[in-house]
Coordinates of C-alpha atoms and ligand atoms in Angstrom, one line a residue:
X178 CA 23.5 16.2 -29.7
X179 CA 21.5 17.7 -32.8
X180 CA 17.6 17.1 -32.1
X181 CA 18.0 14.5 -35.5
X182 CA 19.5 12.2 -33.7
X183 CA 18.0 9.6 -31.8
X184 CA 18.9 10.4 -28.0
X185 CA 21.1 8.2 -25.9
X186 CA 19.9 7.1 -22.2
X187 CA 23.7 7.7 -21.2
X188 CA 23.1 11.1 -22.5
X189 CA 20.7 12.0 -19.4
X190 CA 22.2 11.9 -15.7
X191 CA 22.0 7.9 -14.2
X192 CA 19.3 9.0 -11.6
X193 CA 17.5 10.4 -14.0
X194 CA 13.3 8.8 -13.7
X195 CA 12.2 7.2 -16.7
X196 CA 8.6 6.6 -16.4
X197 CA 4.8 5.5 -17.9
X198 CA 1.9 7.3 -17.4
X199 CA -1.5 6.7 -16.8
X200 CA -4.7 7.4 -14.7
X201 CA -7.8 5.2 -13.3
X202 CA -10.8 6.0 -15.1
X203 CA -8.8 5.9 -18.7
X204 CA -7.9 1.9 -18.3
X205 CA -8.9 0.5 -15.4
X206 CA -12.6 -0.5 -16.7
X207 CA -14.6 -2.6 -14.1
X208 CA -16.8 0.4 -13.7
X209 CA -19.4 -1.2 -12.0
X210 CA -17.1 -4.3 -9.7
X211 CA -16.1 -4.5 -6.3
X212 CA -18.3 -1.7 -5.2
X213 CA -17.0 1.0 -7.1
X214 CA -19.4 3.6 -7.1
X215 CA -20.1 6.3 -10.3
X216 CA -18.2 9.2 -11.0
X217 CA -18.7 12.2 -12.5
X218 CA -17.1 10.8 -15.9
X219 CA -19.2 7.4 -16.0
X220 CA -22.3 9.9 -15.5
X221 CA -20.9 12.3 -18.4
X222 CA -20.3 9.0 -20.7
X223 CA -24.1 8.2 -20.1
X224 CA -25.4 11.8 -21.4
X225 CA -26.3 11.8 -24.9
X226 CA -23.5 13.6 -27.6
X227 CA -21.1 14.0 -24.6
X228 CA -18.6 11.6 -25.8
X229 CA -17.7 11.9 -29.4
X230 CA -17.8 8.1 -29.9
X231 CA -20.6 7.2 -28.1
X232 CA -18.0 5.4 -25.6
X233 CA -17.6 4.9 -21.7
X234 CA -14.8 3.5 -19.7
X235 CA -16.8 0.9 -18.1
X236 CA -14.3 -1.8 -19.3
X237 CA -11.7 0.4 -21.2
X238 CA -8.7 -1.6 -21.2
X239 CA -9.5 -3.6 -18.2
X240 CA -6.0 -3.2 -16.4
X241 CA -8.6 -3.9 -13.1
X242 CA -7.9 -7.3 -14.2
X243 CA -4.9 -7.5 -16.9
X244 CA -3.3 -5.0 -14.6
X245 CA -0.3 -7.9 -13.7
X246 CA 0.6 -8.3 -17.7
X247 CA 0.3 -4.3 -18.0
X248 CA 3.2 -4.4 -15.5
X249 CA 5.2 -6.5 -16.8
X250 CA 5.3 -5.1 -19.9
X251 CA 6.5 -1.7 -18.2
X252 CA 9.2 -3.7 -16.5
X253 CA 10.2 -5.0 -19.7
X254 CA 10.3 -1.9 -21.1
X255 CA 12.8 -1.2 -18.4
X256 CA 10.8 1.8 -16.8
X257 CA 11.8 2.4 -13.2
X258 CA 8.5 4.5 -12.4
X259 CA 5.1 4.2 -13.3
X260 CA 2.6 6.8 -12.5
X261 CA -1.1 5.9 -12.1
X262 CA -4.4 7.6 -10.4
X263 CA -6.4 6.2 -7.6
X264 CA -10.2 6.1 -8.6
X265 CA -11.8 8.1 -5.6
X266 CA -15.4 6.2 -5.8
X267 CA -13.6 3.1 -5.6
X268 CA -12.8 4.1 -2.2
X269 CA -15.2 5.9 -0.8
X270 CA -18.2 5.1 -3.0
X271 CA -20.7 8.0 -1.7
X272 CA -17.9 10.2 -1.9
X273 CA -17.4 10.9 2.0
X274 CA -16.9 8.3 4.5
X275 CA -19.4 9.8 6.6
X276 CA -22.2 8.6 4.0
X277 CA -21.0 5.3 3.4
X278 CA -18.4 2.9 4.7
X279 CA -14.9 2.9 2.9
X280 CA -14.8 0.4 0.2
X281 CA -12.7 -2.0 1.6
X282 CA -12.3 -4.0 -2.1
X283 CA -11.0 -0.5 -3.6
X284 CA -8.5 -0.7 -1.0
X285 CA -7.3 -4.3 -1.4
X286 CA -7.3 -3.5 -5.7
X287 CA -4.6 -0.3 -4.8
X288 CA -2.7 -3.0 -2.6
X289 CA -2.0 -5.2 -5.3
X290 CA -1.6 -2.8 -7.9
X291 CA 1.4 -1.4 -5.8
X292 CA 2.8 -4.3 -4.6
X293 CA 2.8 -5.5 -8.3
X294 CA 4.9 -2.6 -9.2
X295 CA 6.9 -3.0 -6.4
X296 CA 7.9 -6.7 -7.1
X297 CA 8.8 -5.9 -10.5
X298 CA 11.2 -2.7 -9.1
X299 CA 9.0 -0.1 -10.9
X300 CA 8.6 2.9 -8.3
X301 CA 5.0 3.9 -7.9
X302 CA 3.8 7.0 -8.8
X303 CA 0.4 8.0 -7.7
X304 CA -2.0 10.6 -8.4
X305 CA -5.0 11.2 -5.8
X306 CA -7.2 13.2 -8.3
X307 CA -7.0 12.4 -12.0
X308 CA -10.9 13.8 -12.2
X309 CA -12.9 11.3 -11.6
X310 CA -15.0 12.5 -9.3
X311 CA -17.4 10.6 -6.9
X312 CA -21.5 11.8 -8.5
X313 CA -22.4 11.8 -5.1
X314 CA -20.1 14.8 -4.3
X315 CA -21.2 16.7 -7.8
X316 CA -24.6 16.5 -6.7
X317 CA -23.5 18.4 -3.6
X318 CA -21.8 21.1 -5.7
X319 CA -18.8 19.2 -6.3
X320 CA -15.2 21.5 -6.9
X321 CA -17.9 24.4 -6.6
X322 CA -18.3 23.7 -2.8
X323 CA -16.2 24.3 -0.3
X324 CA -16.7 21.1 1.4
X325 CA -15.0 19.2 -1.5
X326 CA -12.0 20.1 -0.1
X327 CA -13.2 18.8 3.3
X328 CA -13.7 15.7 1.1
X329 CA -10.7 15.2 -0.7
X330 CA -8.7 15.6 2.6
X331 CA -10.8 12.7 4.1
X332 CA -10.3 10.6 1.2
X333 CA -6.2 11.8 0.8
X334 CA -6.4 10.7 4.6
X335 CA -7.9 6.9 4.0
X336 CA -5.7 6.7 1.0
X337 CA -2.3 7.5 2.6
X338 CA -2.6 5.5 5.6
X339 CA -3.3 2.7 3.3
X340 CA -0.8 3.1 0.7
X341 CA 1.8 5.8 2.2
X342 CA 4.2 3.2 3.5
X343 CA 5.1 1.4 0.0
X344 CA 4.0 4.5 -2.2
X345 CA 6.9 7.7 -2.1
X346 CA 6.0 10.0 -4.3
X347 CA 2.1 11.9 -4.4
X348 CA 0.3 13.8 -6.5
X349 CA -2.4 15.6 -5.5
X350 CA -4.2 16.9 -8.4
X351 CA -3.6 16.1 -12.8
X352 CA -3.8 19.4 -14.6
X353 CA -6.2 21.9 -12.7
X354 CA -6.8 24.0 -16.1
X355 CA -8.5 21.0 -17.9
X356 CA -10.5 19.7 -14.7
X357 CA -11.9 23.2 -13.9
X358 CA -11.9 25.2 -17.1
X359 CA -12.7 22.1 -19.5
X360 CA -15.4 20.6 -17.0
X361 CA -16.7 23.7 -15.7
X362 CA -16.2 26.5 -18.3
X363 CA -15.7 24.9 -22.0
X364 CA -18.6 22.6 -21.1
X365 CA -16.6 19.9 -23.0
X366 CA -15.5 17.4 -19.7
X367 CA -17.7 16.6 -16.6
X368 CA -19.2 18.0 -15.0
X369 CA -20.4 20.1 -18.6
X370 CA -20.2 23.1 -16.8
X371 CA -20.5 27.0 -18.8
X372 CA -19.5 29.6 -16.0
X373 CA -16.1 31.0 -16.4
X374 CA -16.8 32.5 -12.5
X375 CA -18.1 28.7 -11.7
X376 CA -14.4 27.7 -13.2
X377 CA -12.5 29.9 -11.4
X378 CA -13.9 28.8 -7.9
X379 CA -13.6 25.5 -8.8
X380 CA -9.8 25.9 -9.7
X381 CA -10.0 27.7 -5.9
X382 CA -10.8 24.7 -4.4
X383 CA -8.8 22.3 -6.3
X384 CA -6.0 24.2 -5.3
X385 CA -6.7 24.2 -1.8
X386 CA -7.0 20.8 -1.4
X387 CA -4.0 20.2 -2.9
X388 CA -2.2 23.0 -0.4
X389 CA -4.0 21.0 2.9
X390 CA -3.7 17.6 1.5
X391 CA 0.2 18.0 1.3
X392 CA 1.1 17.7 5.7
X393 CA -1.8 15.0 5.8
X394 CA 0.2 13.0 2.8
X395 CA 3.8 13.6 5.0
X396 CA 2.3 12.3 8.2
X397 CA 1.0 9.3 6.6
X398 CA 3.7 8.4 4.1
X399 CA 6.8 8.8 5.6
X400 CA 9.6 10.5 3.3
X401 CA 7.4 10.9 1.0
X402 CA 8.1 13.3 -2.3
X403 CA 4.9 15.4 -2.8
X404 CA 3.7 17.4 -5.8
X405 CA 0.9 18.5 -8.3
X406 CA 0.7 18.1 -11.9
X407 CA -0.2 21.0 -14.4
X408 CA -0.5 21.1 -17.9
X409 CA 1.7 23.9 -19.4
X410 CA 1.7 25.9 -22.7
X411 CA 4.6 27.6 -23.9
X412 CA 2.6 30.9 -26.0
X413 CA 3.8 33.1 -28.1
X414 CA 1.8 36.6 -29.8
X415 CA 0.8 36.4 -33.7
X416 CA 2.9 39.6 -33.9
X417 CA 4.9 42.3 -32.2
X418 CA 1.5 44.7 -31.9
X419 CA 1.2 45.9 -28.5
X420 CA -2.5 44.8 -28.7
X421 CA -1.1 41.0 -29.7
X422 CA 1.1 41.3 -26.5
X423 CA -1.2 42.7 -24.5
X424 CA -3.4 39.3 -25.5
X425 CA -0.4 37.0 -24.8
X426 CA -0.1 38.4 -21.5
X427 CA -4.0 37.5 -20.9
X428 CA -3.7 34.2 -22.1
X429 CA -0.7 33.5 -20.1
X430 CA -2.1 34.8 -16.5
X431 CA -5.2 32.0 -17.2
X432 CA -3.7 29.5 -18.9
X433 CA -0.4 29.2 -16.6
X434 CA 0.1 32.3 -14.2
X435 CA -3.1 31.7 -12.5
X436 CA -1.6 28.7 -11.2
X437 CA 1.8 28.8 -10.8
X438 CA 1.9 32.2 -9.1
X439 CA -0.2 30.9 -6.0
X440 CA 1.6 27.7 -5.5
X441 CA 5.0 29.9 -5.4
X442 CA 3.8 32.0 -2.9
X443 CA 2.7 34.6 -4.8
X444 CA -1.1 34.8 -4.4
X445 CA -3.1 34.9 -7.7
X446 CA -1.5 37.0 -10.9
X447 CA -3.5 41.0 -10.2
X448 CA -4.1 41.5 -14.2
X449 CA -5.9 38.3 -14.2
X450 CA -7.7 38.9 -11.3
X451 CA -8.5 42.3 -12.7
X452 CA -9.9 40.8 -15.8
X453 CA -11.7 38.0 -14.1
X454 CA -13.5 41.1 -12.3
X455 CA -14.5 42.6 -14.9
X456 CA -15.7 39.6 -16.8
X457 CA -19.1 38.8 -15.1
X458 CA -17.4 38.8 -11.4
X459 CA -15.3 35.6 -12.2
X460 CA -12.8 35.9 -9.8
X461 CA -13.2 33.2 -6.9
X462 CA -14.0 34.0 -3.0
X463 CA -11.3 33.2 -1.3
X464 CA -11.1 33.2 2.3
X465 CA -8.0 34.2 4.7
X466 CA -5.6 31.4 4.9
X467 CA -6.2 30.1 1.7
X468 CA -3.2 31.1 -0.4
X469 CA -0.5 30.5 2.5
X470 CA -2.1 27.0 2.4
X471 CA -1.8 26.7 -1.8
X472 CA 1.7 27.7 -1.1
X473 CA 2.7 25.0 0.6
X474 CA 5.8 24.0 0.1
X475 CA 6.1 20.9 -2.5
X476 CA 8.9 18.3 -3.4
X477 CA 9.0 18.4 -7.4
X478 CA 6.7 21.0 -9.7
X479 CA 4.7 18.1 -12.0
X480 CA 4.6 19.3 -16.0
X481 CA 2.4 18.1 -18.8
X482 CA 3.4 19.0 -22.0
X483 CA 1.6 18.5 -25.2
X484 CA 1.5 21.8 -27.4
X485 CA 2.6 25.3 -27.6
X486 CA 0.0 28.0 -28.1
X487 CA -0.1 30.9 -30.2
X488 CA -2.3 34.0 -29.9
X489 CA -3.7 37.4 -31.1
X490 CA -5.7 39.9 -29.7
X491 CA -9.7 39.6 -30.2
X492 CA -11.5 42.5 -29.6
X493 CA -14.7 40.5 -30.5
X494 CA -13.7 37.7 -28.5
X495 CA -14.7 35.7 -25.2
X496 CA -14.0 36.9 -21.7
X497 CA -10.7 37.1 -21.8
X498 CA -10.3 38.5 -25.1
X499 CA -7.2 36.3 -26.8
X500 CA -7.8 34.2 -29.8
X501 CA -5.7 31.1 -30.9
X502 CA -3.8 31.2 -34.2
X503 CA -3.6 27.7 -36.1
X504 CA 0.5 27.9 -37.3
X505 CA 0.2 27.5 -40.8
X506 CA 3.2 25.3 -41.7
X507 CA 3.8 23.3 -38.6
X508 CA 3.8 19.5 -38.0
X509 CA 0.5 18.2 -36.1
X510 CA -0.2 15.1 -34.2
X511 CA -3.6 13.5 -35.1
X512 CA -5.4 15.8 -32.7
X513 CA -4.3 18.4 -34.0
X514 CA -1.9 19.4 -31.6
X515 CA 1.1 21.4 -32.7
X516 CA 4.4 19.3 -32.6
X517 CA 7.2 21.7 -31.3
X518 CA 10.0 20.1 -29.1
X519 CA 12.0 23.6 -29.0
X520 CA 8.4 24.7 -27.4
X521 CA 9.4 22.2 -24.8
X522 CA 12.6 23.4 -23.7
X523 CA 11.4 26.8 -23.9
X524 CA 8.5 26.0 -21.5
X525 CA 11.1 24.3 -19.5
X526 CA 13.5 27.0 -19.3
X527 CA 10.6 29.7 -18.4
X528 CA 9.5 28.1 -15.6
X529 CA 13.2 27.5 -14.2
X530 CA 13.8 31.1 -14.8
X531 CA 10.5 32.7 -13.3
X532 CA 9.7 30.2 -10.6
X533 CA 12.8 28.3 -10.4
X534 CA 11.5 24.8 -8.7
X535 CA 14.0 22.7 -6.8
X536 CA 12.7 20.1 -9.2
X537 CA 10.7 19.4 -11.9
X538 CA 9.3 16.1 -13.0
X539 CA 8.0 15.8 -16.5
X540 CA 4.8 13.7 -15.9
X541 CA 2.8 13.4 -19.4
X542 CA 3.9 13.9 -22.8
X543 CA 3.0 12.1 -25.8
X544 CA 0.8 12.7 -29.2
X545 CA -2.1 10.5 -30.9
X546 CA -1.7 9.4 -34.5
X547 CA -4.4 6.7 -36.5
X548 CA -2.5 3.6 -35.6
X549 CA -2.9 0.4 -37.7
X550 CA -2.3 -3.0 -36.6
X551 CA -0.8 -4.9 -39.5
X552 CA -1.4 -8.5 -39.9
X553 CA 1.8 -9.5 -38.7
X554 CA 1.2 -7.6 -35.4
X555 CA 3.6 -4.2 -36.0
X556 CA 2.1 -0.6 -35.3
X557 CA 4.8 1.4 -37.4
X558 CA 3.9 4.9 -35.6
X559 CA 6.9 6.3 -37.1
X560 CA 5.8 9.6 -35.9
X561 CA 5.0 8.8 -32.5
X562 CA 8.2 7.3 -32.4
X563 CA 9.9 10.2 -33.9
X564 CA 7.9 12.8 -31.3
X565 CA 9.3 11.1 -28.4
X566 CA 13.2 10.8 -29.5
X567 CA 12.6 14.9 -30.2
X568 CA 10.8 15.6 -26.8
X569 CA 13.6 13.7 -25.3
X570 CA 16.0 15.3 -26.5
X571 CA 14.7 18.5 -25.8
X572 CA 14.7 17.3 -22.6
X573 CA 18.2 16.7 -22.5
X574 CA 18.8 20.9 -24.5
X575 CA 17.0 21.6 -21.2
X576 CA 18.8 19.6 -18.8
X577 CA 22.1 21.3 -20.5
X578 CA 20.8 24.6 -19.5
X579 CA 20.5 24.0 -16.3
X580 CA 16.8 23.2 -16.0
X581 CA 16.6 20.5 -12.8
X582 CA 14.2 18.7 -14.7
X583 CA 14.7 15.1 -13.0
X584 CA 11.9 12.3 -14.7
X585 CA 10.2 11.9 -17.6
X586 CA 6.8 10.0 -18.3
X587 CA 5.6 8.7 -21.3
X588 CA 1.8 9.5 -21.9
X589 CA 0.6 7.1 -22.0
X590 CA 1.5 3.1 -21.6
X591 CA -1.7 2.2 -23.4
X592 CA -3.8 3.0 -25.8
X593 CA -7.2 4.1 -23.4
X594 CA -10.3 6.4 -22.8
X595 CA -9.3 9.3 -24.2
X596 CA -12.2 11.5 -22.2
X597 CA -14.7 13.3 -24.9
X598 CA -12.8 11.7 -27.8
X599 CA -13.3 8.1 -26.5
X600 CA -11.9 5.3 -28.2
X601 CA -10.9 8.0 -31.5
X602 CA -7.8 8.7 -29.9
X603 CA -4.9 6.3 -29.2
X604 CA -1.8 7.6 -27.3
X605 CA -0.5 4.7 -26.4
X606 CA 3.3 3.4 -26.9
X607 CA 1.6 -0.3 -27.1
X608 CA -1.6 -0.9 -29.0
X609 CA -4.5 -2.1 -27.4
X610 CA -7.2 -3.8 -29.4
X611 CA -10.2 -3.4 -27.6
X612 CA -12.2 -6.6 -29.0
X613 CA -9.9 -8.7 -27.3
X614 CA -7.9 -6.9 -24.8
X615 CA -4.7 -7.7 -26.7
X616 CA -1.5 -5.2 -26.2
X617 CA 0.8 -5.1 -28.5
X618 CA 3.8 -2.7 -28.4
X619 CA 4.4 0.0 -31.2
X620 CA 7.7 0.6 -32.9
X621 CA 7.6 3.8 -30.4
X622 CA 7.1 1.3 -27.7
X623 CA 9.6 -1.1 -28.8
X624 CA 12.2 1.9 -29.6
X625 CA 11.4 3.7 -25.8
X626 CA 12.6 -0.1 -24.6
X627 CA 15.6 0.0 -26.4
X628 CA 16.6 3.3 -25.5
X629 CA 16.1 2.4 -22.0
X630 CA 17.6 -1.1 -22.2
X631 CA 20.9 0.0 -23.8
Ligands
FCB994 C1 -3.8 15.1 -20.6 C2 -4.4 14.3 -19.5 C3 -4.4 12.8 -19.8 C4 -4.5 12.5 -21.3 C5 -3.6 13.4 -22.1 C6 -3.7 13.1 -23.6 O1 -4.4 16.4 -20.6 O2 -3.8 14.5 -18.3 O3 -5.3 12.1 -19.0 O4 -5.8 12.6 -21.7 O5 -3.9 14.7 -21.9

């Protein structure tokens, strides 16, 4: 199969996961209802020049309420899995059960949401942390304290029991690198943090959470497939130099070694740690125990894939010393983003061959283009649409060589929050018009149910 062609669904194995993606704060909306209590994002939207639009996600698209029309459009788009978050302030509004009673309404909401998936045959995906952070806990520290951990297991804990007989498959944390390094390094998500050593400790404890969340989730949800989700970057060097190699390897240990290596089992990567302490004395504390728990062992490796990277050394440059290179001559999505498919299967086939996961589940991909509505009610996003028949079929060049890549999830359903972008940036395979709360599916949309209907 050339990568011109539009893919086939017979093309891919028949219990292969076909899935739609989303998380909690980006569409569920009723920020305020049924006792929900703030997070870290709804206090972020409130800060003047944080969000790029002025935005919040206190309605978004409000799937809190349209969520039974949301499904049934993924069932008619013949999905068999649908991945969403759990808002952690909508259960346990102060954070910690010990300051505040568990919100009994956030509860009942999850109940429905997965019985509604369940009645329509969709399997449900969920993710316990997709960064939306009780305030409560950030005013204690948040990822920066310890206790967070201690917190997340509590709330894993209420979550599980409650859920963990009709919900299989877990994920305990959505891309580590953008809630610590973006939230707590780059300033540019919540918290707004601008320590790189502040970063590091926070991916620390995000990772151990996720390690001593993973026998609490198997005792509550019986049979249940566990994982995490990162977000991973294929990278290549500017040139041969030894100096540009020397900054791929650099960019690599942060950007993807940093976590991978520990939840293999290796501990962290030694040149990044190295680096980390000689930049400021940003490598984390990390206490005995710590990285057998990390390396627990998981069900599926979760991967995000949006973009390749490219870089070259920076003597000038920031703490780890690796500049990115804009590709001059490359297709982008509206972001910006570099489109590369063959980046994909590369990615895919690196992490087979150094790490070699049982499985690996692609949980996000997807691109943002300006969308219009036309009068008649199309969105021709004939580049959306053509991204996702390429990043399937490089899905499929992978599978070929062997990777045991075993799902794929469209990011995202809807058009939603897109974090400090706001409303700018629309991802969705169906349009959402915000006024009124319509959806409407794209050509992408109405092409990904073909494919899957055929
Ligand atoms: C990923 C996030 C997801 C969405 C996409 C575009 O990094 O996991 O929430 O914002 O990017």
């Amino acid at each position: 199969m050339s990568s011109n062609t539009a893919p086939k669904r017979q093309d891919f194995p028949a219990d292969f996961r076909w899935g739609v993606s989303t998380s909690s704060f980006q569409i569920e909306g009723a920020g305020r209802e049924d006792g929900k209590g703030e997070s870290i994002w709804d206090r972020f939207c409130s800060e003047p020049g944080r969000i790029r639009d002025g935005s919040n996600a206190l309605v978004a698209c409000d799937h809190y309420h349209l969520f039974p029309q949301d499904l049934d459009m993924a069932k008619a788009l013949g999905v068999n899995a649908y991945r969403f978050s759990i808002a952690w302030p909508r259960i346990l509004p102060n954070g910690t059960a010990g300051r505040g009673a568990v919100n009994e309404a956030g509860l009942a909401f999850y109940d429905r949401l997965v019985d509604g998936m369940l009645e329509r045959g969709l399997d449900p995906w969920a993710t316990l942390y997709h960064w939306d952070l009780p305030q409560p806990l950030q005013e204690q520290g948040g990822w920066l304290s310890r206790d967070t951990v201690g917190a997340f297991l509590e709330y894993t804990d209420i979550v599980t029991r409650r859920l963990g007989d009709r919900v299989k498959h877990w994920i305990t944390h959505n891309e580590p690198w953008c809630s610590c390094m973006m939230g707590y390094w780059e300033g540019v998500h919540a918290p707004g943090g601008k320590s790189l050593a502040d970063a590091m400790q926070a991916c620390h404890h995000v990772l151990l959470s996720h390690g001593q969340a993973i026998p609490l989730i198997r005792k509550n949800s019986a049979g249940a497939q566990v994982g995490i989700t990162l977000s991973l970057h294929p990278i290549t060097a500017a040139s041969d130099s030894a100096e540009d190699a020397a900054a791929l390897k650099r960019h690599d240990g942060l950007r993807n070694r940093w976590f991978l290596d520990p939840l293999f089992g290796r501990g962290y990567p030694e040149d990044t740690l190295a680096l980390l302490a000689s930049s400021g004395n940003a490598a984390p504390k990390v206490e005995a125990g710590d990285l057998a728990a990390i390396a627990t062992a998981t069900d599926f490796l979760g991967v995000n894939y949006y973009f390749p990277e490219m870089v070259k050394a920076d003597p000038a440059g920031g703490p780890m010393r690796a500049s990115l290179v804009e590709r001059e001559g490359v297709e982008r999505t509206g972001f910006g983003w570099e489109i590369s498919p063959q980046g994909l299967v590369d990615l895919l086939t690196r992490i087979q061959r150094d790490y070699n996961p049982a499985v690996i589940q692609l949980t996000e991909n997807g691109s943002t283009f300006e969308d219009v509505l036309t009068p008649d009610g199309h969105v021709h996003d004939a580049e959306r649409l053509s991204y996702l028949q390429r990043h399937l079929s490089a899905v499929k060049q992978a599978l070929d060589a062997g990777v045991p890549v075993k799902g794929y999830f469209a990011w995202s359903l809807l058009d939603n929050f897109e974090w400090a972008e706001g409303y700018l940036r629309r991802f969705g395979i169906a349009y959402v018009d915000y006024a009124t709360q319509q959806r409407t599916l794209k050509d992408s949309g109405l092409w990904y149910g073909q494919f899957l209907n055929e």
